GROMACS .gro file of C-alpha atoms in nm:
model
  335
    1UNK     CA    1 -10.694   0.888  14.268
    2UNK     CA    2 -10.675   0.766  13.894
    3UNK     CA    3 -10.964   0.919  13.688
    4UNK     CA    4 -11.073   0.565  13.541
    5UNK     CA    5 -11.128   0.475  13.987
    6UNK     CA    6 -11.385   0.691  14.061
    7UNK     CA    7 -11.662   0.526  13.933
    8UNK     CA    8 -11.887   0.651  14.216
    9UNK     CA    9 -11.821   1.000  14.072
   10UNK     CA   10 -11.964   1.171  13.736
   11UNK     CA   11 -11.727   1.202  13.507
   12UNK     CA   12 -11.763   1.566  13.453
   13UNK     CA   13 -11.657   1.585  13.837
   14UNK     CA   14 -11.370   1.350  13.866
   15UNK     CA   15 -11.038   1.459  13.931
   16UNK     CA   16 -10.830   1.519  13.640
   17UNK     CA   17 -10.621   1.241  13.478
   18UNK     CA   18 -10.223   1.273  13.417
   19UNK     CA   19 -10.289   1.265  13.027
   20UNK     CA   20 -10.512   1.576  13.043
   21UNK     CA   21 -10.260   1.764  13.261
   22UNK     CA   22  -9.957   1.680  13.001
   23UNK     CA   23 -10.156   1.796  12.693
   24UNK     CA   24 -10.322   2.061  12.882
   25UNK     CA   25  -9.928   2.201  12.947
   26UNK     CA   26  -9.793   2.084  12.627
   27UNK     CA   27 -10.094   2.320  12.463
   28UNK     CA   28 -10.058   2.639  12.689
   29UNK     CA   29  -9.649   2.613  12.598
   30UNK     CA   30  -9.705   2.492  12.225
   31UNK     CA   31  -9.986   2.631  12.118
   32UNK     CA   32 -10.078   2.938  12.275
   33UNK     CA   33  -9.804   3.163  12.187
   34UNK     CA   34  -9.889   3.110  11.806
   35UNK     CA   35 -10.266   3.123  11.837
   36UNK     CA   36 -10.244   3.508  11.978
   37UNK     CA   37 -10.011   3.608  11.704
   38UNK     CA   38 -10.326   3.553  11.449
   39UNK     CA   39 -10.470   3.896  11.334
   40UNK     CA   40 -10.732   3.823  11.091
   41UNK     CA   41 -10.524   3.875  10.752
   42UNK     CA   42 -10.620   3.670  10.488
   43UNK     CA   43 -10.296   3.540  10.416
   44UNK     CA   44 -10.275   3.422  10.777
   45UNK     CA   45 -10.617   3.290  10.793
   46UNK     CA   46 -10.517   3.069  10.511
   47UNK     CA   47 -10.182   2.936  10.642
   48UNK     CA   48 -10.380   2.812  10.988
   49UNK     CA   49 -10.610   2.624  10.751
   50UNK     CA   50 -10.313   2.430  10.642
   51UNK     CA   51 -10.154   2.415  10.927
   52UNK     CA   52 -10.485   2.272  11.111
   53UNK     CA   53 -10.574   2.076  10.817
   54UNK     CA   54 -10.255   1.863  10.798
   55UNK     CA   55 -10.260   1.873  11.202
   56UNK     CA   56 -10.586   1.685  11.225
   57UNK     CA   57 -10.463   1.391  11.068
   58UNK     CA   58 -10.246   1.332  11.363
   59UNK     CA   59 -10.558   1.258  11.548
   60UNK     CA   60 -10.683   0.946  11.386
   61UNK     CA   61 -11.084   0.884  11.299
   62UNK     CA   62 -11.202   0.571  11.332
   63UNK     CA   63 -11.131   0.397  11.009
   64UNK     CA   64 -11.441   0.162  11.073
   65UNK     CA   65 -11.661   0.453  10.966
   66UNK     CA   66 -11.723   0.564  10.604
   67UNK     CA   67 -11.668   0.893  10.488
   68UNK     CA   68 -11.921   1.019  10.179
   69UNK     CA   69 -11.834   1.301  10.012
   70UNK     CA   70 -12.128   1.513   9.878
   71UNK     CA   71 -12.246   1.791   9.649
   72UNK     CA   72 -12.631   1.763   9.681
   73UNK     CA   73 -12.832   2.049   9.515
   74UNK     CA   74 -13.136   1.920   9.698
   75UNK     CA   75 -13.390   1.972   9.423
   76UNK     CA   76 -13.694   1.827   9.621
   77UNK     CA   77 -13.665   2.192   9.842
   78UNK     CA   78 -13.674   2.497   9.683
   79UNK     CA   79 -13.610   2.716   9.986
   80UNK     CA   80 -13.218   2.547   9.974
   81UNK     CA   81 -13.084   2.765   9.753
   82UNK     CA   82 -12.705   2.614   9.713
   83UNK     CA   83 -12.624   2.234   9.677
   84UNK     CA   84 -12.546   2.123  10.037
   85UNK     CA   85 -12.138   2.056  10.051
   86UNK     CA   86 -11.999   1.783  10.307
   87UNK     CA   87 -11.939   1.470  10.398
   88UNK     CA   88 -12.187   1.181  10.494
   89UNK     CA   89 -12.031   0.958  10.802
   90UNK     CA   90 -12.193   0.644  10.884
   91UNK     CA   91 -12.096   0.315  11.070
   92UNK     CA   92 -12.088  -0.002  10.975
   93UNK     CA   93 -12.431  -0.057  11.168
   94UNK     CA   94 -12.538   0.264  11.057
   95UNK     CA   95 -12.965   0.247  11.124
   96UNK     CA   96 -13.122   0.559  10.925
   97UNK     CA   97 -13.436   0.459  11.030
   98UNK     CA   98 -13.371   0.547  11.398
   99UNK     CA   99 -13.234   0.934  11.264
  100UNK     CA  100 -12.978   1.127  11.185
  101UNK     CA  101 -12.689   1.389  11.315
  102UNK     CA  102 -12.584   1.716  11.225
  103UNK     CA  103 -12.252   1.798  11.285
  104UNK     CA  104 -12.137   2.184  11.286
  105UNK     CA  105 -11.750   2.188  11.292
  106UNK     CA  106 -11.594   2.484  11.451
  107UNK     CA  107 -11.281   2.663  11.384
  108UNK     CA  108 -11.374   3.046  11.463
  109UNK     CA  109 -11.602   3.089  11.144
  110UNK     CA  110 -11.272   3.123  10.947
  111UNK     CA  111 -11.090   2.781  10.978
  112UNK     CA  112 -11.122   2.422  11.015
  113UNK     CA  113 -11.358   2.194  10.832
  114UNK     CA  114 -11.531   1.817  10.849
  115UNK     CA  115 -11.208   1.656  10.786
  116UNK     CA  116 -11.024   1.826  11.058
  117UNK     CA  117 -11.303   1.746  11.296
  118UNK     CA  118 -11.365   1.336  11.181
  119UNK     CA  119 -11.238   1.287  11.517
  120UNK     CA  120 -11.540   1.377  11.709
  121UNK     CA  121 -11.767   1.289  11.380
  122UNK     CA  122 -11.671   0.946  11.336
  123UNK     CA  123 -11.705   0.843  11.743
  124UNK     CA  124 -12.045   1.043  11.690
  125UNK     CA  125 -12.151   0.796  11.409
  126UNK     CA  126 -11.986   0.509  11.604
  127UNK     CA  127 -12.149   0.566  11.948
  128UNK     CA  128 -12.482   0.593  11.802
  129UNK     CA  129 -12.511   0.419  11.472
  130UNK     CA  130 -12.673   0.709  11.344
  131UNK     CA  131 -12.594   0.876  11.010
  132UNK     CA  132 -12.370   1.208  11.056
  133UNK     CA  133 -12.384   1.470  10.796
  134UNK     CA  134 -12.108   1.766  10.849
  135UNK     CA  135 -12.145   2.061  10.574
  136UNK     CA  136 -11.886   2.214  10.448
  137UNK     CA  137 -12.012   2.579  10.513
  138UNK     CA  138 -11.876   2.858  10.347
  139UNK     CA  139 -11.539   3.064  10.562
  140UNK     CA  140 -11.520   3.411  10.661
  141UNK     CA  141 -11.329   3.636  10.615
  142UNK     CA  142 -11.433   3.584  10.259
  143UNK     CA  143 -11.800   3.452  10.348
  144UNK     CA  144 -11.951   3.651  10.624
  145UNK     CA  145 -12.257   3.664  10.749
  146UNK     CA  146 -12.542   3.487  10.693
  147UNK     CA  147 -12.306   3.270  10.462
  148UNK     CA  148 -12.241   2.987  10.785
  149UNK     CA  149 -12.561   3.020  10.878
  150UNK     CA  150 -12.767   2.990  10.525
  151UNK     CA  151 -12.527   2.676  10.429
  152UNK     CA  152 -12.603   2.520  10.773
  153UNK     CA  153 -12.984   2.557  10.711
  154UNK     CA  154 -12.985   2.433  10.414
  155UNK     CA  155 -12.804   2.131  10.521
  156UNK     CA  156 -13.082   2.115  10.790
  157UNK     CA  157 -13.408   2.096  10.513
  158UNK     CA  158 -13.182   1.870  10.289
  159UNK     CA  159 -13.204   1.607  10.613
  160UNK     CA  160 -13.623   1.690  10.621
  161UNK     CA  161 -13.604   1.657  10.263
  162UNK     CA  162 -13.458   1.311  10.278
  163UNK     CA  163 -13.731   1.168  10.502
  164UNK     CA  164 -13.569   1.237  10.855
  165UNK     CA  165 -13.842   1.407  11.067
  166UNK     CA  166 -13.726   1.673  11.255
  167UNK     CA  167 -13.799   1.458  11.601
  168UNK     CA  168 -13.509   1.209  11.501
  169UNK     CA  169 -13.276   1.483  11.380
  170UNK     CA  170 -13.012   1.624  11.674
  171UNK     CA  171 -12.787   1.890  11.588
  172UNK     CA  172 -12.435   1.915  11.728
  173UNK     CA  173 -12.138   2.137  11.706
  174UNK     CA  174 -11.828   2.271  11.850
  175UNK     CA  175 -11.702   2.596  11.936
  176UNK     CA  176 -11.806   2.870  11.675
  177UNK     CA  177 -12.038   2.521  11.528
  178UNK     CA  178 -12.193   2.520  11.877
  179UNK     CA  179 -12.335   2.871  11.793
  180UNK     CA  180 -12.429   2.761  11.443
  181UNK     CA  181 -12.629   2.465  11.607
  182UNK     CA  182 -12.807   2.697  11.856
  183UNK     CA  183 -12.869   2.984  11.604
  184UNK     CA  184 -13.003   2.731  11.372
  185UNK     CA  185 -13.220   2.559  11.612
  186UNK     CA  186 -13.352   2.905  11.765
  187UNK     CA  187 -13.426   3.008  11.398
  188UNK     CA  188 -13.635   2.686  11.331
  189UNK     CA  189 -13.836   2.755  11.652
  190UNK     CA  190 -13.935   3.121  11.529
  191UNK     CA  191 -13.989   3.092  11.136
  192UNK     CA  192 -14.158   2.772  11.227
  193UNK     CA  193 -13.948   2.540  11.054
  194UNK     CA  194 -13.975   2.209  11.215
  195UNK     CA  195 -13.727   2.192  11.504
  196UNK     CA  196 -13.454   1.896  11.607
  197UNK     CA  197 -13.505   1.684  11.835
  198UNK     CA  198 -13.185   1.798  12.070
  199UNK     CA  199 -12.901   1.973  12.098
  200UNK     CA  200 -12.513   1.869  12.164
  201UNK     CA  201 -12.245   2.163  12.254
  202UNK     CA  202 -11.935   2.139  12.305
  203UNK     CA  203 -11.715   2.452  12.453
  204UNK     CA  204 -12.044   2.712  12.207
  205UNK     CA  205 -11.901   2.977  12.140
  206UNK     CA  206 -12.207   3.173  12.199
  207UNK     CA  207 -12.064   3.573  12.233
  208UNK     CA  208 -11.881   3.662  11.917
  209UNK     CA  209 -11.803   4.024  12.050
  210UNK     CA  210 -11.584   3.897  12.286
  211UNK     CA  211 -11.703   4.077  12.586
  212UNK     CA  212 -11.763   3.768  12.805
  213UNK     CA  213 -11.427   3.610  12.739
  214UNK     CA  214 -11.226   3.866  12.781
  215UNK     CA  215 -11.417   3.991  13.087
  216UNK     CA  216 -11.344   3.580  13.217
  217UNK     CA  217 -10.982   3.597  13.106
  218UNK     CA  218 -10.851   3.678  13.429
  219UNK     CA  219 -11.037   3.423  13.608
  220UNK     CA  220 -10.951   3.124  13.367
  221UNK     CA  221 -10.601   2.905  13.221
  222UNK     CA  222 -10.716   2.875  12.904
  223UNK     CA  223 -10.397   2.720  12.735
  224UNK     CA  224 -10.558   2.782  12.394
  225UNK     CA  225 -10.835   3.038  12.343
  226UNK     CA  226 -10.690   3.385  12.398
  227UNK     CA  227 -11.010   3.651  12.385
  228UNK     CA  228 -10.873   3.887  12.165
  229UNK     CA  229 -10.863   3.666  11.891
  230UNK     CA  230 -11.166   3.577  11.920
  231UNK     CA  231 -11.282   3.881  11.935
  232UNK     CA  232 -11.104   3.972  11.556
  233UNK     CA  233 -11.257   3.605  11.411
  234UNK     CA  234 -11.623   3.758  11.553
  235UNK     CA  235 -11.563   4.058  11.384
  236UNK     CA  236 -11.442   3.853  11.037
  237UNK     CA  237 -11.753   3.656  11.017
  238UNK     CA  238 -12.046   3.965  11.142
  239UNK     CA  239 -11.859   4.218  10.867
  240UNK     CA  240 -12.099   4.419  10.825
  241UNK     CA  241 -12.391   4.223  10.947
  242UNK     CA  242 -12.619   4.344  11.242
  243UNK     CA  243 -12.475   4.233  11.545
  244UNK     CA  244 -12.885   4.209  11.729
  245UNK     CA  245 -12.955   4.016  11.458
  246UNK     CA  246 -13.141   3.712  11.682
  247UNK     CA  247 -12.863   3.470  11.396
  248UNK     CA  248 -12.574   3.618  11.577
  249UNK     CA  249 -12.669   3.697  11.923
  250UNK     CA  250 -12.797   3.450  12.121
  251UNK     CA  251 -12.850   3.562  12.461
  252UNK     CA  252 -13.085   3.796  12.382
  253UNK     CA  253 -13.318   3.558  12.212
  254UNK     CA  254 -13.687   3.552  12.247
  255UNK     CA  255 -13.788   3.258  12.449
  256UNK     CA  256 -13.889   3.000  12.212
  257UNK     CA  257 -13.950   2.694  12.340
  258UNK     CA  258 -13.626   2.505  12.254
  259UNK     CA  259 -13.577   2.122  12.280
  260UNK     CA  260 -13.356   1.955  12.477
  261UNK     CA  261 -12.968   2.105  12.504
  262UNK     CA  262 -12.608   1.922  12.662
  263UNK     CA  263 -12.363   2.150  12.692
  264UNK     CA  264 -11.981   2.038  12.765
  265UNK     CA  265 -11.713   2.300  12.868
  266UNK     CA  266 -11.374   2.297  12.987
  267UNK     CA  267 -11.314   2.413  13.316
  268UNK     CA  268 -11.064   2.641  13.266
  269UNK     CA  269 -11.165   2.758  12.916
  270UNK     CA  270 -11.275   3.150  12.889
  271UNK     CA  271 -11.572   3.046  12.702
  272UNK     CA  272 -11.681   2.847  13.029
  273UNK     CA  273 -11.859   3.194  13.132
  274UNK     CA  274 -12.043   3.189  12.754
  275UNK     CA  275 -12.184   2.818  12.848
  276UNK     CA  276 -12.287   2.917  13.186
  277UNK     CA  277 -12.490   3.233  12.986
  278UNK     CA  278 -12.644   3.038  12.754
  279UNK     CA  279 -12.754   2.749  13.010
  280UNK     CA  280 -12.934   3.099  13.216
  281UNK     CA  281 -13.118   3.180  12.892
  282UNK     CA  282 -13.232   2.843  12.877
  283UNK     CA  283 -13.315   2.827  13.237
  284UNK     CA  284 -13.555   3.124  13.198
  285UNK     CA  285 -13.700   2.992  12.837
  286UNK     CA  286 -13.798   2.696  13.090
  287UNK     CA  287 -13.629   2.472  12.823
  288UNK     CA  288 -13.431   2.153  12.946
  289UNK     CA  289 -13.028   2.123  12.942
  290UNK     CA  290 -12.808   1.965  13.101
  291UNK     CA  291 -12.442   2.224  13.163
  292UNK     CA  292 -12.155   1.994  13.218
  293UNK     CA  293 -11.824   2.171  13.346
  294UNK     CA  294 -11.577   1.942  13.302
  295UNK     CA  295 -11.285   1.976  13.536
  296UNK     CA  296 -10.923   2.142  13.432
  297UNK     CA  297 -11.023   2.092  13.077
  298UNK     CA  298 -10.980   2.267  12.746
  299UNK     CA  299 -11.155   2.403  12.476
  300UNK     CA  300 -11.304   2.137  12.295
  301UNK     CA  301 -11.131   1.840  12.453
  302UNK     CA  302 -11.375   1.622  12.304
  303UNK     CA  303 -11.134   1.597  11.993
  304UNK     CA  304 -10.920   1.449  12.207
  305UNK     CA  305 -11.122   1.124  12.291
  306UNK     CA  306 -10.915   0.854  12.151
  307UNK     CA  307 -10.594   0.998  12.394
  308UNK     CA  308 -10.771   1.132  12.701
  309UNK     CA  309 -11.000   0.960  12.960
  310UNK     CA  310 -11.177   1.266  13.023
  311UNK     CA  311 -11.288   1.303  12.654
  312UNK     CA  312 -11.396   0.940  12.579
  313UNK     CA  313 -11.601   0.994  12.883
  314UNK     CA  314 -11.732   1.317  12.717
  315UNK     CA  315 -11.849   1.174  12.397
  316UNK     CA  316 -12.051   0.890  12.609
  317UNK     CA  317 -12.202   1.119  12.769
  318UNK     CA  318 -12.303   1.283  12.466
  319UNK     CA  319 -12.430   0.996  12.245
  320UNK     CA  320 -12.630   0.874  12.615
  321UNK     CA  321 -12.764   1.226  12.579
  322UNK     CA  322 -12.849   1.149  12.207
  323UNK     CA  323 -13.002   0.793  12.237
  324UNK     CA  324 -13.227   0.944  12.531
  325UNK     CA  325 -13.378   1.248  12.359
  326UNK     CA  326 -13.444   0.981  12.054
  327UNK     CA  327 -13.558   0.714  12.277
  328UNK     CA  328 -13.324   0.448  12.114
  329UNK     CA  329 -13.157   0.378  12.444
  330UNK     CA  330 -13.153   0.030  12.369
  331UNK     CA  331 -12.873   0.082  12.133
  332UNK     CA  332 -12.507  -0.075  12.211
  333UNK     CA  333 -12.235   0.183  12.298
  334UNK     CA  334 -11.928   0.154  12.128
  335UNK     CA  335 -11.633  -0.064  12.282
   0.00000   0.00000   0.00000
C-alpha cells in the first residue's frame, strides 16, 4: 500500500514509502562507510564541515523564507555574556506576536551549523509563521563544554530579552541539538529561569557516552550513525567536563516539572533506544510527551522533507505539536 493511501493510519505507523527505502540504501552504501572512518582529529573534523557544508545546499530551503544574519550582544541582559551568533528565519507571514522558535542544529557537537540545517528551519518558520532563531554555537573539539550549552542559553534570554515570554517560546533541535534543547530546558526549570513553552526532538541524542547505542547496535540498521563515533564526538565536546554534570547527562535528571516534549525517531536508528530513555524519564517526572517511532527511518529524516513522504509528514506533525502547546491552532499549515 502507497504511504500517501493510508490515511486511516498515523503517519508515524504507516508502511514505509519506496523513496525512504532508496535513500535509506543509497545512505547505508554511500554514507556509512565514510562516517566510521571519522576519529576525532581536528583536521578531519574540519574537512566533514566542508564536506557537510557544501552538501546541504543540495537540499534546497524554501526560498520564500528570509534568512537574517546576526551578531547581537544583547545589552538589555547582563547574564548573556557573548553577543548571540545566528541567523533569524522568518516567513513571509511571519506573526511575532504569536512567539517564537529556537532551533538547535545538530551535527555531533563538532559539525554542522544553521545553514546546513535551513532545511528543517525554513519549513519550521513556514509551517508555523513563527520567527526561528538558530545560534551559531561554538564547535568542539575546540569549544567543549559548557561552550554549546552557554551560547544556546544565551540565545534563550536574548528571545526573553526581546519581549517573547517564555510561554510562546518552543525550543527545538536535532540530534546532538535535541540534547542542547532538553539540557537547556531542564536547566531553566532548576535555576528558575523562565521555561519554554514545549519541546520538539528529533532523533536527541540524549547519551553522549555511547553506552546505549552501542549496546542497541546489534538490534538496529542504522545506515548512518555508527556508535563508536559517537562515542569519540561525546568525548570531543565533555573534554574534561564532568560527565554527572545534570548539562550533560540527562537521564539522571531531577524531576523538574518539564513542559510539554515530541519526540521523532527513526525506527531503525541506534539512538531509537536514547528516545525511548528519555520518554521513561519523562514518564516518571509525570511530564507530557508524545514518542513517535517512525517506521524504517533514519536519523534525522526530517531533513529530508521536501524528498520523502515520511518526513513532510514529520514536520506537520511537529508544527501541529507547536501550534497546540501555543494555542494558535487556528493558524494555516503550509501547502
Amino acid at each position: 500500500m502507497d504511504y500517501e493511501k493510508e490515511v486511516n493510519i498515523p503517519p508515524f505507523a504507516r508502511t514505509p514509502s519506496s523513496q525512504s527505502r532508496v535513500l535509506t540504501t543509497a545512505v547505508r552504501l554511500g554514507v556509512r562507510p565514510f562516517a566510521g572512518r571519522i576519529k576525532g582529529r581536528s583536521a578531519t573534523i574540519r574537512l566533514w564541515r566542508s564536506l557537510l557544508g557544501a552538501g546541504s545546499r543540495c537540499l534546497r530551503a524554501d526560498p520564500r523564507v528570509s534568512v537574517e544574519p546576526i551578531i547581537d550582544p544583547c545589552v538589555e541582559d547582563p547574564d548573556v555574556k557573548r553577543p548571540v551568533r545566528g541567523e533569524w528565519l522568518r516567513s513571509p507571514g511571519c506573526s511575532p506576536e504569536r512567539g517564537a522558535i529556537l532551533y538547535l542544529h545538530g551535527g555531533g557537537y563538532a559539525i554542522c551549523s544553521p545553514r546546513t540545517h535551513r532545511v528543517i528551519t525554513t519549513r519550521l518558520a513556514m509551517d508555523t509563521d513563527l520567527p526561528v532563531l538558530a545560534p551559531d554555537y561554538r564547535l568542539a573539539p575546540e569549544h567543549p563544554f559548557p561552550a554549546a550549552f552557554e551560547d544556546v542559553l544565551d540565545a534563550y534570554r536574548l528571545l526573553l530579552a526581546r519581549g517573547f515570554p517564555s510561554d510562546r517560546i518552543i525550543i527545538a533541535g536535532d540530534s546532538s541539538g535535541g540534547h542542547l534543547a532538553t539540557a537547556l530546558t531542564a536547566e531553566a526549570c532548576r535555576t528558575g529561569l523562565p521555561a519554554p513553552a514545549g519541546v520538539v526532538l528529533f532523533s536527541p541524542w540524549v547519551d553522549l557516552t555511547g553506552e546505549l547505542a552501542t549496546a542497541s547496535v546489534s538490534s538496529s540498521r542504522d545506515p548512518y550513525i555508527v556508535p563508536a563515533v559517537a562515542t569519540r564526538f561525546g568525548r570531543l565536546y565533555v573534554g574534561t567536563g564532568d560527565w554527572e554534570d545534570p548539562r550533560l547527562s540527562l537521564l539522571t535528571c531531577p524531576n523538574e516539572e518539564l513542559p510539554p516534549f515530541l519526540i521523532q525517531v527513526g525506527g531503525i536508528e541506534v539512538l531509537r533506544a536514547e528516545a525511548e530513555a528519555l520518554a521513561e524519564v519523562l514518564e516518571e517526572a509525570g511530564s507530557p510527551y508524545d514518542l513517535q517511532i517512525w517506521p524504517e527511518q533514519m536519523h534525522v529524516f526530517q531533513i529530508f522533507n521536501r524528498i520523502l513522504p515520511e518526513a513532510d509528514a514529520a514536520m506537520r506533525e511537529a508544527s501541529r505539536f507547536i501550534r497546540r502547546v501555543l494555542g494558535t491552532d487556528s493558524v494555516t499549515e503550509a501547502a
